[in-house]
CSV table of C-alpha atoms in Angstrom, one decimal:
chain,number,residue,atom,x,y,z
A,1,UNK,CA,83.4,19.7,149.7
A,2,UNK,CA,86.6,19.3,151.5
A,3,UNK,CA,89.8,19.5,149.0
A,4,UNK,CA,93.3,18.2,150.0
A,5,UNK,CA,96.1,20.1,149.2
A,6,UNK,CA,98.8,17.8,150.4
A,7,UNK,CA,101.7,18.9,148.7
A,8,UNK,CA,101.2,22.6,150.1
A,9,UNK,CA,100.0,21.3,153.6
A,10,UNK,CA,103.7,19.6,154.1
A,11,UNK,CA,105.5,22.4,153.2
A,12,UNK,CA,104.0,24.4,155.5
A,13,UNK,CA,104.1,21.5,158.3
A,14,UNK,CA,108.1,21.3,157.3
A,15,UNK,CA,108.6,25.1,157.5
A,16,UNK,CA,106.8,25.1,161.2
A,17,UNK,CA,108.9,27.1,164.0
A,18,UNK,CA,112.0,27.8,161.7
A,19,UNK,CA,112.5,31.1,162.4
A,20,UNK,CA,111.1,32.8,158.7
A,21,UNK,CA,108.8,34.3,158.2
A,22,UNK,CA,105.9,31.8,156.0
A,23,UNK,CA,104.7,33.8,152.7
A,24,UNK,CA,102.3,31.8,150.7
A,25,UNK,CA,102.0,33.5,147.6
A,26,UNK,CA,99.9,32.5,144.3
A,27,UNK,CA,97.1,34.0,141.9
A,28,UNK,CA,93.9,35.4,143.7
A,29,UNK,CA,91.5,32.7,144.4
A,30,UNK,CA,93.6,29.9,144.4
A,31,UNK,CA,93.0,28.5,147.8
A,32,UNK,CA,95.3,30.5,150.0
A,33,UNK,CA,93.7,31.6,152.7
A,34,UNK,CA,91.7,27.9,152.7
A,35,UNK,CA,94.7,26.0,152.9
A,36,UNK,CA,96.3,28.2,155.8
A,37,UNK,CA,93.4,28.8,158.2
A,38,UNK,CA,91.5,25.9,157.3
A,39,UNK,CA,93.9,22.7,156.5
A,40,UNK,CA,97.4,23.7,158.5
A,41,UNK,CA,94.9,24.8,161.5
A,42,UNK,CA,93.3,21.8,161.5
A,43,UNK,CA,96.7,20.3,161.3
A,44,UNK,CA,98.1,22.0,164.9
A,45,UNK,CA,94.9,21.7,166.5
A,46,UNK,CA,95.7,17.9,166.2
A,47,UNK,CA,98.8,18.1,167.1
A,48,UNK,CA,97.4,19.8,170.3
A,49,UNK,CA,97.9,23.2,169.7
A,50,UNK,CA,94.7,25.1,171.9
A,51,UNK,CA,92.9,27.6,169.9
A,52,UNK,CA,94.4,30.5,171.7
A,53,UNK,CA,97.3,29.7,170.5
A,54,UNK,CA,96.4,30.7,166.6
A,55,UNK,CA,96.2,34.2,166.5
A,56,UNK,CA,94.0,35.0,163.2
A,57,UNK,CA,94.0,38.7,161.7
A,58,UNK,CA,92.0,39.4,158.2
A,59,UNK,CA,92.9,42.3,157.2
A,60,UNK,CA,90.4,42.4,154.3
A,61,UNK,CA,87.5,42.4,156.7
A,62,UNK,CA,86.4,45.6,159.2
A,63,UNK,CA,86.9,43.3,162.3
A,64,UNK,CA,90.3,43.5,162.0
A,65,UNK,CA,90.9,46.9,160.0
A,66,UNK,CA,92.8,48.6,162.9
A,67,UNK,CA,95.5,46.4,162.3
A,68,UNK,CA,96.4,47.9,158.9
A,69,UNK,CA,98.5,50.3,160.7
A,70,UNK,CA,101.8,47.9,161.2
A,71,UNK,CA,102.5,49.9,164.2
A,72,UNK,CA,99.2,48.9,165.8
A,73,UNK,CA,99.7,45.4,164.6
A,74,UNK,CA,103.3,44.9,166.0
A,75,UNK,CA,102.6,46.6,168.8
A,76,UNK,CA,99.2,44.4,169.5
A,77,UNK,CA,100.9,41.2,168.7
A,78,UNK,CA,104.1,41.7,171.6
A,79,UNK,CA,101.1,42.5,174.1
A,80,UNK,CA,99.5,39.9,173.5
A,81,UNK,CA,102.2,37.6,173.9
A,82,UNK,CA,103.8,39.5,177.1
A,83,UNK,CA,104.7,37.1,179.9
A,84,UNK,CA,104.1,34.0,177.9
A,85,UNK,CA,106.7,31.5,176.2
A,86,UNK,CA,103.9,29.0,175.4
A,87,UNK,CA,104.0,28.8,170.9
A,88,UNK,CA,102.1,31.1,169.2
A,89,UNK,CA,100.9,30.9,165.8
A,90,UNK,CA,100.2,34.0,164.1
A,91,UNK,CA,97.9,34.0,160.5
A,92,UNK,CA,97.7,37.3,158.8
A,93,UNK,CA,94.9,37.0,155.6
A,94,UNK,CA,95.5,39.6,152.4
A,95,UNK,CA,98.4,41.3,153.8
A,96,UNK,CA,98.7,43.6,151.1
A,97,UNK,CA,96.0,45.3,152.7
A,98,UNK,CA,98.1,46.7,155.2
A,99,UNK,CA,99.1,50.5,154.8
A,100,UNK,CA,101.7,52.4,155.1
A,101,UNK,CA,102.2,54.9,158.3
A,102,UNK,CA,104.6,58.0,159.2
A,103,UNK,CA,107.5,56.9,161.4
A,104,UNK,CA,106.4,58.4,164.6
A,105,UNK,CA,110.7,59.1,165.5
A,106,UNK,CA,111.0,60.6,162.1
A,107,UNK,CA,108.1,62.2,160.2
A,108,UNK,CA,109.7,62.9,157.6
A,109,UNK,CA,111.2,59.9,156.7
A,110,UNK,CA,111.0,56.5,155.5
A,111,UNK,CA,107.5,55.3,156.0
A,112,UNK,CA,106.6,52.3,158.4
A,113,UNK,CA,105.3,49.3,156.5
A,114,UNK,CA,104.1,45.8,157.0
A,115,UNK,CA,107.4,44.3,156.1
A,116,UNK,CA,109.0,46.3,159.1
A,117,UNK,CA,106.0,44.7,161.5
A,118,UNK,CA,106.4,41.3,160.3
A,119,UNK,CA,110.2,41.6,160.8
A,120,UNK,CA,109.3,43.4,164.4
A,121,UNK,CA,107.5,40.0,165.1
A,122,UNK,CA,109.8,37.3,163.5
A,123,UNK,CA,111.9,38.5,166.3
A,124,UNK,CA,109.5,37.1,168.7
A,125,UNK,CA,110.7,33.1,169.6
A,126,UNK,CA,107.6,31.9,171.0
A,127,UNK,CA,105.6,33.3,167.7
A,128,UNK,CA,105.3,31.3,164.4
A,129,UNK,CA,104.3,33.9,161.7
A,130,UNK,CA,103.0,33.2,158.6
A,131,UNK,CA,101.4,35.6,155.9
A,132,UNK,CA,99.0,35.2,152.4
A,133,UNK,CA,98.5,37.9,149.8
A,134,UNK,CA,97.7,38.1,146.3
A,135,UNK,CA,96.5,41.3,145.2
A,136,UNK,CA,98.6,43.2,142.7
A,137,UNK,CA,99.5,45.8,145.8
A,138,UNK,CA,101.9,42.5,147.4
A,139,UNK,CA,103.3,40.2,144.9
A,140,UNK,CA,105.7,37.6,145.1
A,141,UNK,CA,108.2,39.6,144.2
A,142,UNK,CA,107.9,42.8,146.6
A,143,UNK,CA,108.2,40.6,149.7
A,144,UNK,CA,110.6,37.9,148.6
A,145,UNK,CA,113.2,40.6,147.7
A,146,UNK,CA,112.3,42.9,150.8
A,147,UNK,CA,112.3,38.9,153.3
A,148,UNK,CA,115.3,37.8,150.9
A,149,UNK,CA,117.1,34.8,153.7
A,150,UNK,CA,114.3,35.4,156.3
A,151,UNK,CA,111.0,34.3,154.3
A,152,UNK,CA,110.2,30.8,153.2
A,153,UNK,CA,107.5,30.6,150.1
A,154,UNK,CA,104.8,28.6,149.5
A,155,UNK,CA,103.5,28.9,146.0
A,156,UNK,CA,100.0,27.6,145.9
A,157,UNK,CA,98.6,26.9,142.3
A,158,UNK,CA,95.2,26.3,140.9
A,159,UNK,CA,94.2,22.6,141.8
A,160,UNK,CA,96.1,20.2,139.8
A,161,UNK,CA,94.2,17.2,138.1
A,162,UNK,CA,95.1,14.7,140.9
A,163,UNK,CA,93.5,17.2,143.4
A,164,UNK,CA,90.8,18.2,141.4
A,165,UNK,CA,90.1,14.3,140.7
A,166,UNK,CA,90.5,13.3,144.4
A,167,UNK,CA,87.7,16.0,145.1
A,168,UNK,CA,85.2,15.1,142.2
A,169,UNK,CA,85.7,11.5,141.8
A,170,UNK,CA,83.9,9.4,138.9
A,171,UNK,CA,85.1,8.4,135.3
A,172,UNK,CA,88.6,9.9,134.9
A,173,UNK,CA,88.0,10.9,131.1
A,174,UNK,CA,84.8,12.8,132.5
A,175,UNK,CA,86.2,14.3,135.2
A,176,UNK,CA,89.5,15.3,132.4
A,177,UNK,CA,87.1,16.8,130.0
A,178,UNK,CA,85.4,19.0,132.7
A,179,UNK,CA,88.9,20.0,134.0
A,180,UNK,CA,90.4,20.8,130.6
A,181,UNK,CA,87.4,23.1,130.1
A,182,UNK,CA,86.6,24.8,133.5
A,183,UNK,CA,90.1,24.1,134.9
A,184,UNK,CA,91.1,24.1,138.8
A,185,UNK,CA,90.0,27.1,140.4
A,186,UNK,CA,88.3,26.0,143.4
A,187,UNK,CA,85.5,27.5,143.8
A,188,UNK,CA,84.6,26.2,140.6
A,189,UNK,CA,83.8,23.2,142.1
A,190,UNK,CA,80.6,24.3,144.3
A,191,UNK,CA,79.4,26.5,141.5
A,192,UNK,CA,76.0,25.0,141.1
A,193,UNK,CA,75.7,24.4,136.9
A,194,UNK,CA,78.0,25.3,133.9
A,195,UNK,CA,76.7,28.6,133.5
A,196,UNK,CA,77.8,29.7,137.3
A,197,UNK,CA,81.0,28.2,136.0
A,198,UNK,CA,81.7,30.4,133.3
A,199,UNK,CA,80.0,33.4,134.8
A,200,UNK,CA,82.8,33.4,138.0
A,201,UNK,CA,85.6,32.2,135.6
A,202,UNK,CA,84.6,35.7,133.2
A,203,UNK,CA,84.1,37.6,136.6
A,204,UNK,CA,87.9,37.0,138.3
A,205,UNK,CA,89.3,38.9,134.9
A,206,UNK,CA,86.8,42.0,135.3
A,207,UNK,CA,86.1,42.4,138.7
A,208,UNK,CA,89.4,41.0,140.7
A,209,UNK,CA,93.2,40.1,138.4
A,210,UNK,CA,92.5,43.5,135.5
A,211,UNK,CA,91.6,46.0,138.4
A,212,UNK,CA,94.5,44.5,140.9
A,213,UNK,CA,96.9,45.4,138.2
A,214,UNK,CA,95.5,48.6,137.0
A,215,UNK,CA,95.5,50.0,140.5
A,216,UNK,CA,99.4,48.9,141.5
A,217,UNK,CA,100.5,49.4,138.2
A,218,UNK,CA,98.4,52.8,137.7
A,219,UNK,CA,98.2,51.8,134.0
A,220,UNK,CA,96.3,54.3,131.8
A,221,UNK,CA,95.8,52.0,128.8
A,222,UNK,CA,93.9,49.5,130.4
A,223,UNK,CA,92.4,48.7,126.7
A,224,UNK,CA,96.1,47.7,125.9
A,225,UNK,CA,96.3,45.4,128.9
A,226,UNK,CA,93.4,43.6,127.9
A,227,UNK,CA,94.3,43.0,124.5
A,228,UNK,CA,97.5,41.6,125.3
A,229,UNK,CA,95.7,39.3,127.7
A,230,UNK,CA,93.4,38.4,124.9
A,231,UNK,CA,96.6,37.4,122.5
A,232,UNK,CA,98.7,35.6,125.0
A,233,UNK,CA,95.0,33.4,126.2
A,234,UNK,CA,94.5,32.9,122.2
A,235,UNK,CA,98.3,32.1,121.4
A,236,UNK,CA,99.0,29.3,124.6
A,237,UNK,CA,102.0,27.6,124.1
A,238,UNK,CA,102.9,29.5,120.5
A,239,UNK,CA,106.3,31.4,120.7
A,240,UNK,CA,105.5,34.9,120.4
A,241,UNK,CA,107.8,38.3,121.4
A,242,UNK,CA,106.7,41.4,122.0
A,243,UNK,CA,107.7,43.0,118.8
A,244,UNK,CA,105.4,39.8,117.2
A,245,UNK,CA,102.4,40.8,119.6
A,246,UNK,CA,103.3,44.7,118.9
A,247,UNK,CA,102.8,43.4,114.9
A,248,UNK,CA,99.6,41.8,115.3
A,249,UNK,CA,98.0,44.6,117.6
A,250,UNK,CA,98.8,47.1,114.7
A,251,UNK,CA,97.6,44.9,112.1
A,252,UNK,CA,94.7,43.5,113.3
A,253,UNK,CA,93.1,46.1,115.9
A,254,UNK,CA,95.0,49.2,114.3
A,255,UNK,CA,96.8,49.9,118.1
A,256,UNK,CA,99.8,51.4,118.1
A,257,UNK,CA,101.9,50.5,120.9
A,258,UNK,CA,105.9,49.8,121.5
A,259,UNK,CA,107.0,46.3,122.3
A,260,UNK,CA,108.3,48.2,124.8
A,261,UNK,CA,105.1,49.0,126.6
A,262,UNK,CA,103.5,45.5,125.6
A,263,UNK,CA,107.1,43.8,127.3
A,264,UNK,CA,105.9,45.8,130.8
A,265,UNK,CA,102.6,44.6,130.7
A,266,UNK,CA,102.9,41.1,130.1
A,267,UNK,CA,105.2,42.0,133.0
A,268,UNK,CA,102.7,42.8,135.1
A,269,UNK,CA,100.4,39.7,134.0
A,270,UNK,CA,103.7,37.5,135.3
A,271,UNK,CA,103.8,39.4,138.5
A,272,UNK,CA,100.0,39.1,139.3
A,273,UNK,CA,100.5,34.8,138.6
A,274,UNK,CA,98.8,35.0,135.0
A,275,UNK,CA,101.0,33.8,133.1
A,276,UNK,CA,104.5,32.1,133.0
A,277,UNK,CA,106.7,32.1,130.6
A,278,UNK,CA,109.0,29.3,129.5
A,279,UNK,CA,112.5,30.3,127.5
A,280,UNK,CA,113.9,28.5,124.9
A,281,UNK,CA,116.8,26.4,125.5
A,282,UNK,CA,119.8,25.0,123.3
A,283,UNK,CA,120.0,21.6,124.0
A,284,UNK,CA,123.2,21.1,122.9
A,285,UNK,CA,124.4,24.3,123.0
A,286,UNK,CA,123.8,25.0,126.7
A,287,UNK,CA,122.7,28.4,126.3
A,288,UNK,CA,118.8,30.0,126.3
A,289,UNK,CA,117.6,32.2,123.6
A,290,UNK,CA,116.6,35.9,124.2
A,291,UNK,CA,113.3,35.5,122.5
A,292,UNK,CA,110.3,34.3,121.0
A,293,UNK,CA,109.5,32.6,124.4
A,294,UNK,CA,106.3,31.1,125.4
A,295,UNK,CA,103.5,32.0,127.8
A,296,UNK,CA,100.8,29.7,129.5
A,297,UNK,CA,98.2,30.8,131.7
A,298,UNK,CA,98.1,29.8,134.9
A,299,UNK,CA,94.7,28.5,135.0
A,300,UNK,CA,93.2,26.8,131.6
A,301,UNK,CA,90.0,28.0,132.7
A,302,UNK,CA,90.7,31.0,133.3
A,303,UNK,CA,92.5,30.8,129.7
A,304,UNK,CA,89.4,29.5,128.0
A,305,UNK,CA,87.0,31.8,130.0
A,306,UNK,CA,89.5,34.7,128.6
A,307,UNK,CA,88.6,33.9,125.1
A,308,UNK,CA,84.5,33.0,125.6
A,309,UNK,CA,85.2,29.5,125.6
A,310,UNK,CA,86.3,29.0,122.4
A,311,UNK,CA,89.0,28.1,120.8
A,312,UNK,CA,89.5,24.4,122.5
A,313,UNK,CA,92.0,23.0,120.6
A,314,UNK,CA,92.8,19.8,122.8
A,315,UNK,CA,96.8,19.7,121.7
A,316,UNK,CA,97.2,23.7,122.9
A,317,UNK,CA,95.3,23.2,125.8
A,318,UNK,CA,97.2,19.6,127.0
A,319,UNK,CA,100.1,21.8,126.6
A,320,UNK,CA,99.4,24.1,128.8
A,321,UNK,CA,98.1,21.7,131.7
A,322,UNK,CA,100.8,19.5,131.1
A,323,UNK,CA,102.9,23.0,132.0
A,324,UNK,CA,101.1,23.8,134.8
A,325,UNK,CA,101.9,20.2,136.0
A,326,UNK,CA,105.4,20.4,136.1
A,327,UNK,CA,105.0,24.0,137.8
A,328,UNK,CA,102.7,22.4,140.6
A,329,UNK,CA,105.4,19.7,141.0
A,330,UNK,CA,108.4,22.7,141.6
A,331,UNK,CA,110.2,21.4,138.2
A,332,UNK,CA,112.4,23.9,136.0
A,333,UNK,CA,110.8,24.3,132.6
A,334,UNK,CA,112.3,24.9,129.2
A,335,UNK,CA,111.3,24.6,125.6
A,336,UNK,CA,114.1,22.6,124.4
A,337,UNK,CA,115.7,23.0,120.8
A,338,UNK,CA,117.8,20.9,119.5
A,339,UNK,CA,119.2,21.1,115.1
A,340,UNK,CA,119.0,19.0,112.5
A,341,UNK,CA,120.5,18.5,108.6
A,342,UNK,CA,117.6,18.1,106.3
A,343,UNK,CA,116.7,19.0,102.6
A,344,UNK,CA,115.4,22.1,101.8
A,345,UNK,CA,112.3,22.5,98.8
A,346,UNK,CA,115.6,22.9,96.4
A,347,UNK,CA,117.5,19.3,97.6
A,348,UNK,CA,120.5,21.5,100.1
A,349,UNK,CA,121.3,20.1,103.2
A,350,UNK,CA,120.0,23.1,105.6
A,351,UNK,CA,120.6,22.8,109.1
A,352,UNK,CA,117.1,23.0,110.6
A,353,UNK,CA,116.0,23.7,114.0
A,354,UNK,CA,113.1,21.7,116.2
A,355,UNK,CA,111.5,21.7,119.4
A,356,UNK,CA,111.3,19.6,122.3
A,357,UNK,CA,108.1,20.8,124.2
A,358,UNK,CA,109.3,20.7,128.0
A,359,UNK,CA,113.3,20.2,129.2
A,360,UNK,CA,112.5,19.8,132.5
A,361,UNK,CA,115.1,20.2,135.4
A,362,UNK,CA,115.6,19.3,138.9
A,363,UNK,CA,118.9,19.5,140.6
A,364,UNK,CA,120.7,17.0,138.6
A,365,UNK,CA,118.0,14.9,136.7
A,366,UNK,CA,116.6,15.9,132.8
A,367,UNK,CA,114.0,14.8,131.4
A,368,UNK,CA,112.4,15.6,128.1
A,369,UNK,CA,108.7,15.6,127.6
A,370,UNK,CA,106.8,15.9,123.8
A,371,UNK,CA,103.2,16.3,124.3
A,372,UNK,CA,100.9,14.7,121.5
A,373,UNK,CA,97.1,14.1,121.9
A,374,UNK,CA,97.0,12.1,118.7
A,375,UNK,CA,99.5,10.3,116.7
A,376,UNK,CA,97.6,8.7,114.2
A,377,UNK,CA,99.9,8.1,111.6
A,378,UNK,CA,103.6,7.2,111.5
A,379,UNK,CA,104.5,10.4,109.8
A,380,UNK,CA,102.9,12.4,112.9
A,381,UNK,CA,104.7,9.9,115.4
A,382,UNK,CA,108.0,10.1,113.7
A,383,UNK,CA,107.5,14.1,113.4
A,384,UNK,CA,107.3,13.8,117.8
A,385,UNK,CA,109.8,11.1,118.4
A,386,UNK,CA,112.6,13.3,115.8
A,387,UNK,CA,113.9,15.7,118.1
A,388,UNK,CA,114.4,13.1,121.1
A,389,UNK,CA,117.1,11.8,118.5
A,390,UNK,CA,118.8,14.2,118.2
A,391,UNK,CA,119.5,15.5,121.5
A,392,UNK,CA,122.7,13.8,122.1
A,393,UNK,CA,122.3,12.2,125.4
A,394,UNK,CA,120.9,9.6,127.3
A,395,UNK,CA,117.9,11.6,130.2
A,396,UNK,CA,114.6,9.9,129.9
A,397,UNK,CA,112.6,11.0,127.3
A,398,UNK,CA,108.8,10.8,127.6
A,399,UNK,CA,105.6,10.9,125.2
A,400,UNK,CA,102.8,12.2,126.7
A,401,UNK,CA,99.1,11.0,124.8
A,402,UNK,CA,95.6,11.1,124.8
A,403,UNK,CA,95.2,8.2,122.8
A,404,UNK,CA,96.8,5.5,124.3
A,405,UNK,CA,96.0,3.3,126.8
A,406,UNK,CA,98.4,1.7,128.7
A,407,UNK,CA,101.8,2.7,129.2
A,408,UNK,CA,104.7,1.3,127.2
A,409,UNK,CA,108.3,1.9,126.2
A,410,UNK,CA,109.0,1.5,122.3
A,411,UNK,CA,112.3,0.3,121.0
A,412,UNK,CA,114.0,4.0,121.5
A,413,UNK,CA,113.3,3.8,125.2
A,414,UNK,CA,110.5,6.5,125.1
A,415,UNK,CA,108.0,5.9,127.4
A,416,UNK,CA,104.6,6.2,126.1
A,417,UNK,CA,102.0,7.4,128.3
A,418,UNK,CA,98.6,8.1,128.5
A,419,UNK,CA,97.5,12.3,129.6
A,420,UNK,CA,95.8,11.2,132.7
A,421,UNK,CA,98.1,8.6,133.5
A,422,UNK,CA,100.9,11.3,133.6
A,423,UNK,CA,98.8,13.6,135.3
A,424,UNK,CA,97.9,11.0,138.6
A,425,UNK,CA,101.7,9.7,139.1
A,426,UNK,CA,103.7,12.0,140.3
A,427,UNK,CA,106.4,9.0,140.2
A,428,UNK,CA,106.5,9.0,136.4
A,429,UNK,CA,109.4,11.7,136.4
């Protein structure tokens, strides 16, 4: 099963021979390594690139293992390219495999490491060079900061609905419902029944994402790690602090720990692509709020696997995929707040605060997104519609549902809009 990954594919076809260094970053098992030495080589070989002219190195795989040494891997590269100007196109797999090496000038010195080999070989004109890695040893934000003006990034996600749809095909609710619980990790898609499913969803936690971050991290709690992992996966789109999940593991588990230590850790869960989290944002007031946030996964089956599959409650999990949407289509994502005067139990007027779900940003453009997947009364549908009221301005404002059909503006000028509807248009916003 062949799965497109246009959106990624361009950027990479954009980014072709501009002198940086191409770092496709993004959770393990996401498609990284597919969508480089699978899709964008197929791409140059039609644009008539020959085959000699990819240069392919794994360095997760014993063929290859000799060039973990960056010096050995610079130093193979320029020969390899000496007395040619034809392109080259160089593909380096799991480069956080790579180790670190004396400096042969200087022993005692700063070690020699891959980001001193790859900027060895940006140098190179006739070489294109482009790198993936995802375990906790090279995050996003070890190479970014060490590439800072001389690195372009990539940031593949999990597969988004319209990629997962384009890939399975059939009745869109079906395809939805087996999305919303399995989510968009692609090798769930060749994993023969639902039991494979759930088994290699469970598996990436214990055998790939916890170790990764134990190992970089060299955390000696790992019990800790995992129950925060467990709260965050249970508490999707709640606001939350770590002084709140501090609270809960003392009361609940009887685990002492500072929010402090809990604030590192979910740290580490951001780092390694888990989890993003979305600040709070004065609408009118222009200014963010130090905390609670909120935190979505970055996979809601990975999410649901997390917890045994349970806890599906449709309006948390819509939430989060709608999230992961806007991520996948490189928007800026807030919780918005915005105040209101109402009556309190004893009749004052009490200025009251309420949340728009999603403020989302690009460049110049708002717009504001409430998701509901049922309003079926008009208390419920004036409850959503409130806070679009009250923010002051005039951006779009958009009601995402599950129980609609089609689309339709009400006398407000929200648009209403059907879950999957939103999901396939990328035009909507």
């Amino acid at each position: 099963m062949e799965i497109q990954r246009d959106s990624y594919l361009k950027q990479l076809i954009s980014y072709r021979f501009d002198g940086l260094v191409k770092v496709i970053t993004g959770i393990r098992r996401c498609g990284k390594s597919y969508l480089l030495k699978t899709l964008y080589k197929d791409y140059l070989l039609n644009q008539h690139v020959k085959e000699e002219q990819i240069i392919s190195i794994e360095l997760d795989l014993a063929k290859d293992i000799q060039f973990r040494d960056p010096l050995h891997l610079s130093s193979y590269i320029r020969e390899k390219l000496s007395g040619t100007t034809e392109e080259h196109y160089l593909f380096i797999d799991e480069i956080q495999m790579s180790d670190e090496v004396p400096n042969p000038y200087n022993p005692e010195g700063k070690k020699i490491s891959f980001y001193d080999a790859l900027n060895d070989l940006r140098s190179i004109t006739n070489l294109d060079v482009y790198v993936t890695g995802s375990n906790s040893k090279m995050l996003s934000s070890d190479i970014l900061t060490e590439f800072r003006g001389r690195s372009d990034e990539i940031r593949v996600h999990p597969l988004s609905f319209s990629e997962y749809y384009s890939a399975v095909g059939g009745d869109k609710n079906e395809a939805f419902d087996d999305y919303a619980f399995y989510g968009g990790m692609p090798l769930v898609l060749s994993r023969p029944n639902e039991l494979a499913k759930m088994q290699y969803l469970k598996s990436l936690f214990s055998e790939v994402y916890i170790k990764d971050i134990v190992e970089r991290k060299k955390i000696e709690r790992q019990d800790i790690l995992e129950q925060i992992l467990d709260l965050l996966c249970s508490s999707i789109g709640s606001l939350t602090n770590p002084a709140k999940l501090a609270n809960t593991l003392q009361s609940k588990q009887g685990i002492s720990v500072s929010p402090n230590t809990i604030r590192a850790y979910i740290g580490h869960l951001e780092d390694a692509f888990l989890f993003s989290e979305s600040k709070r944002y004065d609408v009118k007031g222009k200014a963010y709020f130090d905390s609670p946030n909120k935190y979505y996964c970055e996979d809601i089956g990975l999410r649901n696997a997390r917890i045994g599959f349970r806890q599906q409650e449709m309006t948390h999990i819509m939430e989060n995929i709608l999230y992961n949407e806007l991520m996948v289509r490189q928007f800026s994502v807030d919780v918005g707040v915005v105040y209101a005067r109402e009556k309190n139990e004893k009749g004052n007027s009490v200025r009251t605060a309420r949340e728009i779900d999603f403020v989302v940003n690009s460049g110049g453009k708002r717009t504001y997104i409430q998701s509901a997947y049922a309003m079926p009364t008009e208390e419920k549908t004036e409850i959503e519609l409130r806070p679009f009221s009250l923010t002051g301005d005039s951006f779009p404002k958009v009601l995402v549902r599950r129980d609609i059909g089609k689309r339709w503006y009400d006398d407000y000028g929200v648009l209403h809009i059907n879950l999957i509807d939103f999901l396939l248009d990328k035009a909507v916003i």
